[in-house]
Coordinates of C-alpha atoms in Angstrom, one line a residue:
Chain A
G1 CA -166.8 -210.8 -55.8
A2 CA -166.8 -207.9 -58.2
V3 CA -164.5 -205.1 -57.1
V4 CA -164.5 -201.5 -58.3
S5 CA -161.5 -199.5 -57.2
Q6 CA -161.5 -195.7 -57.1
H7 CA -158.4 -193.5 -56.7
P8 CA -157.6 -191.2 -55.0
S9 CA -159.8 -191.6 -52.0
W10 CA -159.3 -188.1 -50.8
V11 CA -157.9 -185.0 -52.5
I12 CA -157.5 -181.4 -51.4
C13 CA -156.5 -178.8 -53.9
K14 CA -156.6 -175.1 -54.6
S15 CA -159.3 -173.4 -56.5
G16 CA -158.7 -173.3 -60.2
T17 CA -156.8 -176.6 -60.5
S18 CA -158.1 -179.7 -62.3
V19 CA -158.5 -183.0 -60.6
K20 CA -158.6 -186.4 -62.2
I21 CA -160.4 -189.4 -60.5
E22 CA -159.9 -192.9 -61.7
C23 CA -162.4 -195.7 -61.5
R24 CA -161.2 -199.3 -62.3
S25 CA -163.0 -202.6 -62.5
L26 CA -160.5 -205.0 -61.1
D27 CA -161.8 -208.5 -62.0
F28 CA -164.3 -207.9 -64.7
Q29 CA -164.8 -205.9 -67.9
A30 CA -167.2 -203.0 -67.5
T31 CA -168.8 -201.8 -70.7
T32 CA -170.7 -199.2 -68.7
M33 CA -169.6 -197.2 -65.7
F34 CA -171.5 -194.5 -63.8
W35 CA -170.4 -191.4 -62.0
Y36 CA -172.4 -190.1 -59.0
R37 CA -172.1 -187.2 -56.7
Q38 CA -173.2 -187.3 -53.1
F39 CA -173.6 -184.3 -50.7
P40 CA -173.5 -184.9 -46.9
K41 CA -176.6 -186.8 -45.6
Q42 CA -178.1 -186.9 -49.1
S43 CA -178.5 -189.7 -51.6
L44 CA -176.5 -190.3 -54.7
M45 CA -177.1 -188.1 -57.7
L46 CA -176.2 -189.6 -61.1
M47 CA -173.9 -187.3 -63.0
A48 CA -173.2 -189.3 -66.2
T49 CA -173.1 -192.7 -67.8
S50 CA -169.8 -193.7 -69.3
N51 CA -169.7 -196.1 -72.2
E52 CA -166.4 -197.6 -73.3
G53 CA -165.3 -196.1 -76.6
S54 CA -168.0 -193.5 -76.9
K55 CA -169.0 -190.2 -75.4
A56 CA -170.5 -190.1 -72.0
T57 CA -174.1 -189.3 -71.5
Y58 CA -174.6 -186.5 -69.0
E59 CA -177.7 -185.9 -66.8
Q60 CA -179.6 -182.7 -67.1
G61 CA -177.9 -179.9 -65.3
V62 CA -174.4 -181.5 -65.3
E63 CA -171.8 -179.4 -67.2
K64 CA -170.0 -181.7 -69.6
D65 CA -167.2 -179.2 -70.0
K66 CA -166.8 -179.0 -66.3
F67 CA -166.8 -182.7 -65.6
L68 CA -164.9 -184.5 -68.4
I69 CA -165.4 -188.3 -68.6
N70 CA -163.2 -190.6 -70.5
H71 CA -163.8 -194.4 -70.7
A72 CA -160.9 -195.5 -72.9
S73 CA -160.9 -199.2 -71.9
L74 CA -163.2 -201.8 -70.5
T75 CA -161.6 -201.5 -67.0
L76 CA -161.0 -197.8 -66.6
S77 CA -163.1 -194.7 -66.6
T78 CA -161.8 -191.3 -65.5
L79 CA -163.6 -188.2 -64.3
T80 CA -161.8 -184.9 -64.5
V81 CA -163.1 -181.9 -62.6
T82 CA -161.8 -178.9 -64.6
S83 CA -161.0 -175.6 -63.0
A84 CA -162.4 -176.8 -59.7
H85 CA -164.0 -174.3 -57.3
P86 CA -165.2 -174.7 -53.7
E87 CA -168.7 -175.5 -54.8
D88 CA -167.4 -178.6 -56.6
S89 CA -166.3 -180.0 -53.2
S90 CA -168.3 -183.2 -52.8
F91 CA -168.1 -187.0 -52.6
Y92 CA -167.7 -188.5 -56.0
I93 CA -168.5 -192.2 -56.5
C94 CA -168.2 -194.4 -59.5
S95 CA -169.9 -197.7 -60.2
A96 CA -169.9 -200.4 -62.8
S97 CA -172.0 -203.3 -63.8
F98 CA -170.6 -206.5 -65.3
G99 CA -171.8 -209.4 -67.4
V100 CA -174.4 -209.5 -70.1
G101 CA -177.9 -208.3 -69.7
D102 CA -179.2 -206.4 -66.7
Q103 CA -176.9 -206.5 -63.8
P104 CA -176.8 -204.5 -60.6
Q105 CA -174.2 -201.8 -60.1
H106 CA -171.2 -202.2 -57.9
F107 CA -169.6 -199.1 -56.4
G108 CA -166.2 -197.9 -55.6
D109 CA -165.3 -196.4 -52.3
G110 CA -165.6 -192.8 -53.5
T111 CA -163.4 -189.8 -53.7
R112 CA -163.7 -187.0 -51.2
L113 CA -162.8 -183.8 -53.1
S114 CA -162.1 -180.6 -51.1
I115 CA -161.4 -177.4 -53.0
L116 CA -159.9 -174.6 -51.0
Chain B
Q1 CA -193.4 -186.7 -56.4
K2 CA -190.0 -188.4 -56.1
E3 CA -189.6 -191.6 -58.0
V4 CA -188.4 -193.4 -54.9
E5 CA -189.6 -192.4 -51.4
Q6 CA -187.6 -193.5 -48.4
D7 CA -187.9 -192.3 -44.8
P8 CA -184.4 -190.9 -44.0
G9 CA -184.8 -191.7 -40.3
P10 CA -182.6 -191.7 -38.2
L11 CA -183.6 -195.1 -36.8
S12 CA -182.2 -196.3 -33.6
V13 CA -182.7 -199.9 -32.3
P14 CA -181.2 -202.1 -29.6
E15 CA -178.9 -204.9 -30.5
G16 CA -180.9 -208.0 -31.4
A17 CA -183.9 -206.2 -32.7
I18 CA -185.6 -206.8 -36.0
V19 CA -185.2 -203.8 -38.3
S20 CA -187.7 -203.0 -41.0
L21 CA -186.7 -200.5 -43.7
N22 CA -189.1 -199.5 -46.4
C23 CA -189.4 -197.7 -49.7
T24 CA -192.2 -196.9 -52.1
Y25 CA -191.8 -196.1 -55.8
S26 CA -194.0 -194.5 -58.4
N27 CA -193.0 -196.0 -61.7
S28 CA -194.3 -199.5 -62.3
A29 CA -192.0 -199.9 -65.3
F30 CA -189.0 -200.6 -63.1
Q31 CA -188.4 -204.3 -62.7
Y32 CA -185.3 -204.5 -60.5
F33 CA -185.0 -203.7 -56.9
M34 CA -181.8 -203.3 -54.8
W35 CA -180.8 -202.6 -51.3
Y36 CA -177.4 -201.1 -50.7
R37 CA -175.6 -200.5 -47.4
Q38 CA -173.3 -197.4 -47.1
Y39 CA -170.9 -196.9 -44.2
S40 CA -169.7 -193.4 -43.5
R41 CA -167.3 -192.1 -46.1
K42 CA -167.5 -195.3 -48.2
G43 CA -169.3 -196.2 -51.4
P44 CA -172.6 -198.2 -51.3
E45 CA -172.3 -202.0 -51.0
L46 CA -174.8 -204.2 -52.7
L47 CA -176.7 -206.2 -50.2
M48 CA -179.5 -207.8 -52.2
Y49 CA -181.3 -207.4 -55.5
T50 CA -184.4 -209.0 -56.9
Y51 CA -186.7 -208.6 -59.9
S52 CA -189.8 -210.2 -58.7
S53 CA -192.5 -209.8 -56.1
G54 CA -192.1 -211.9 -53.0
N55 CA -189.3 -212.5 -50.5
K56 CA -185.6 -213.1 -51.0
E57 CA -183.5 -214.2 -48.0
D58 CA -179.7 -214.0 -47.4
G59 CA -178.6 -214.8 -43.9
R60 CA -180.1 -212.2 -41.5
F61 CA -181.4 -210.1 -44.4
T62 CA -184.7 -210.5 -46.2
A63 CA -185.8 -208.3 -49.1
Q64 CA -189.5 -208.1 -49.9
V65 CA -191.1 -206.7 -53.0
D66 CA -194.8 -206.0 -53.5
K67 CA -195.2 -204.8 -57.1
S68 CA -198.9 -204.3 -56.8
S69 CA -198.4 -201.8 -54.0
K70 CA -195.1 -200.5 -55.4
Y71 CA -193.5 -201.2 -52.0
I72 CA -190.2 -202.7 -51.1
S73 CA -188.8 -203.7 -47.7
L74 CA -185.6 -204.9 -46.1
F75 CA -185.7 -206.8 -42.8
I76 CA -182.7 -207.3 -40.7
R77 CA -183.0 -210.0 -38.0
D78 CA -180.8 -210.1 -34.9
S79 CA -179.4 -206.7 -35.7
Q80 CA -175.8 -206.0 -34.7
P81 CA -173.9 -202.8 -34.0
S82 CA -172.0 -203.5 -37.2
D83 CA -175.2 -203.1 -39.1
S84 CA -175.1 -199.4 -38.2
A85 CA -175.0 -197.7 -41.6
T86 CA -177.2 -195.9 -44.1
Y87 CA -179.4 -198.2 -46.1
L88 CA -180.4 -197.2 -49.6
C89 CA -183.1 -198.7 -51.7
A90 CA -182.7 -198.5 -55.4
I91 CA -184.8 -199.4 -58.4
G92 CA -183.8 -200.1 -62.0
F93 CA -180.3 -201.1 -63.2
N94 CA -178.7 -198.9 -65.8
D95 CA -181.1 -196.1 -65.0
M96 CA -181.0 -196.7 -61.2
R97 CA -183.1 -194.4 -58.9
F98 CA -182.1 -194.2 -55.3
G99 CA -184.1 -193.5 -52.2
A100 CA -182.9 -190.9 -49.8
G101 CA -181.3 -193.6 -47.5
T102 CA -182.3 -194.5 -43.9
R103 CA -179.6 -194.0 -41.3
L104 CA -179.7 -196.9 -38.9
T105 CA -178.0 -197.1 -35.5
V106 CA -177.9 -200.4 -33.6
K107 CA -177.0 -199.8 -30.0
P108 CA -175.1 -202.5 -28.0

């Protein structure tokens, strides 16, 4: 079945550093990938939609300069949290859909980000 | 009003019970309905999706959609401890909207 791989699964870093999270579609080409954020015991919140070869579309309230998204190929999208602070600590999850037309999203296993 | 309403539970049942999970939605424009299962500290796993009213069955899982009532359900038969997870309903595809998720515990 479709597999979405996310790396790293867990990262701890100091406040002020930038952190890059990778999302790969392993056995299919993903024109569109999605980035979500999830707080404990809450549902997923869509941050941005990433389209290969074009600028990402950010949801209202999400700082595009804070959360940089690059979708340079059909199998890789990256999310960089710039100058991370403790309030950026969260569970970040990517997803991708494959095939033509409407298809459901398949999710990676998430990245737990802890900013000290 | 949220676009997708889902009772967050928690829901606790004995092993072997039939589990019923439900969501309501407000926007009739959405045509696709999904159920995801999320284990702790993992990403959501797609269980089932459908785009029409009626039932769709896959093993012990049955998804039910009633578009006239804007109501979707997931039934789990012969529930197992391994079914213990958070179940998320979702509507739409590229503009997916999630319910809050229902935390289910199946006790041996």
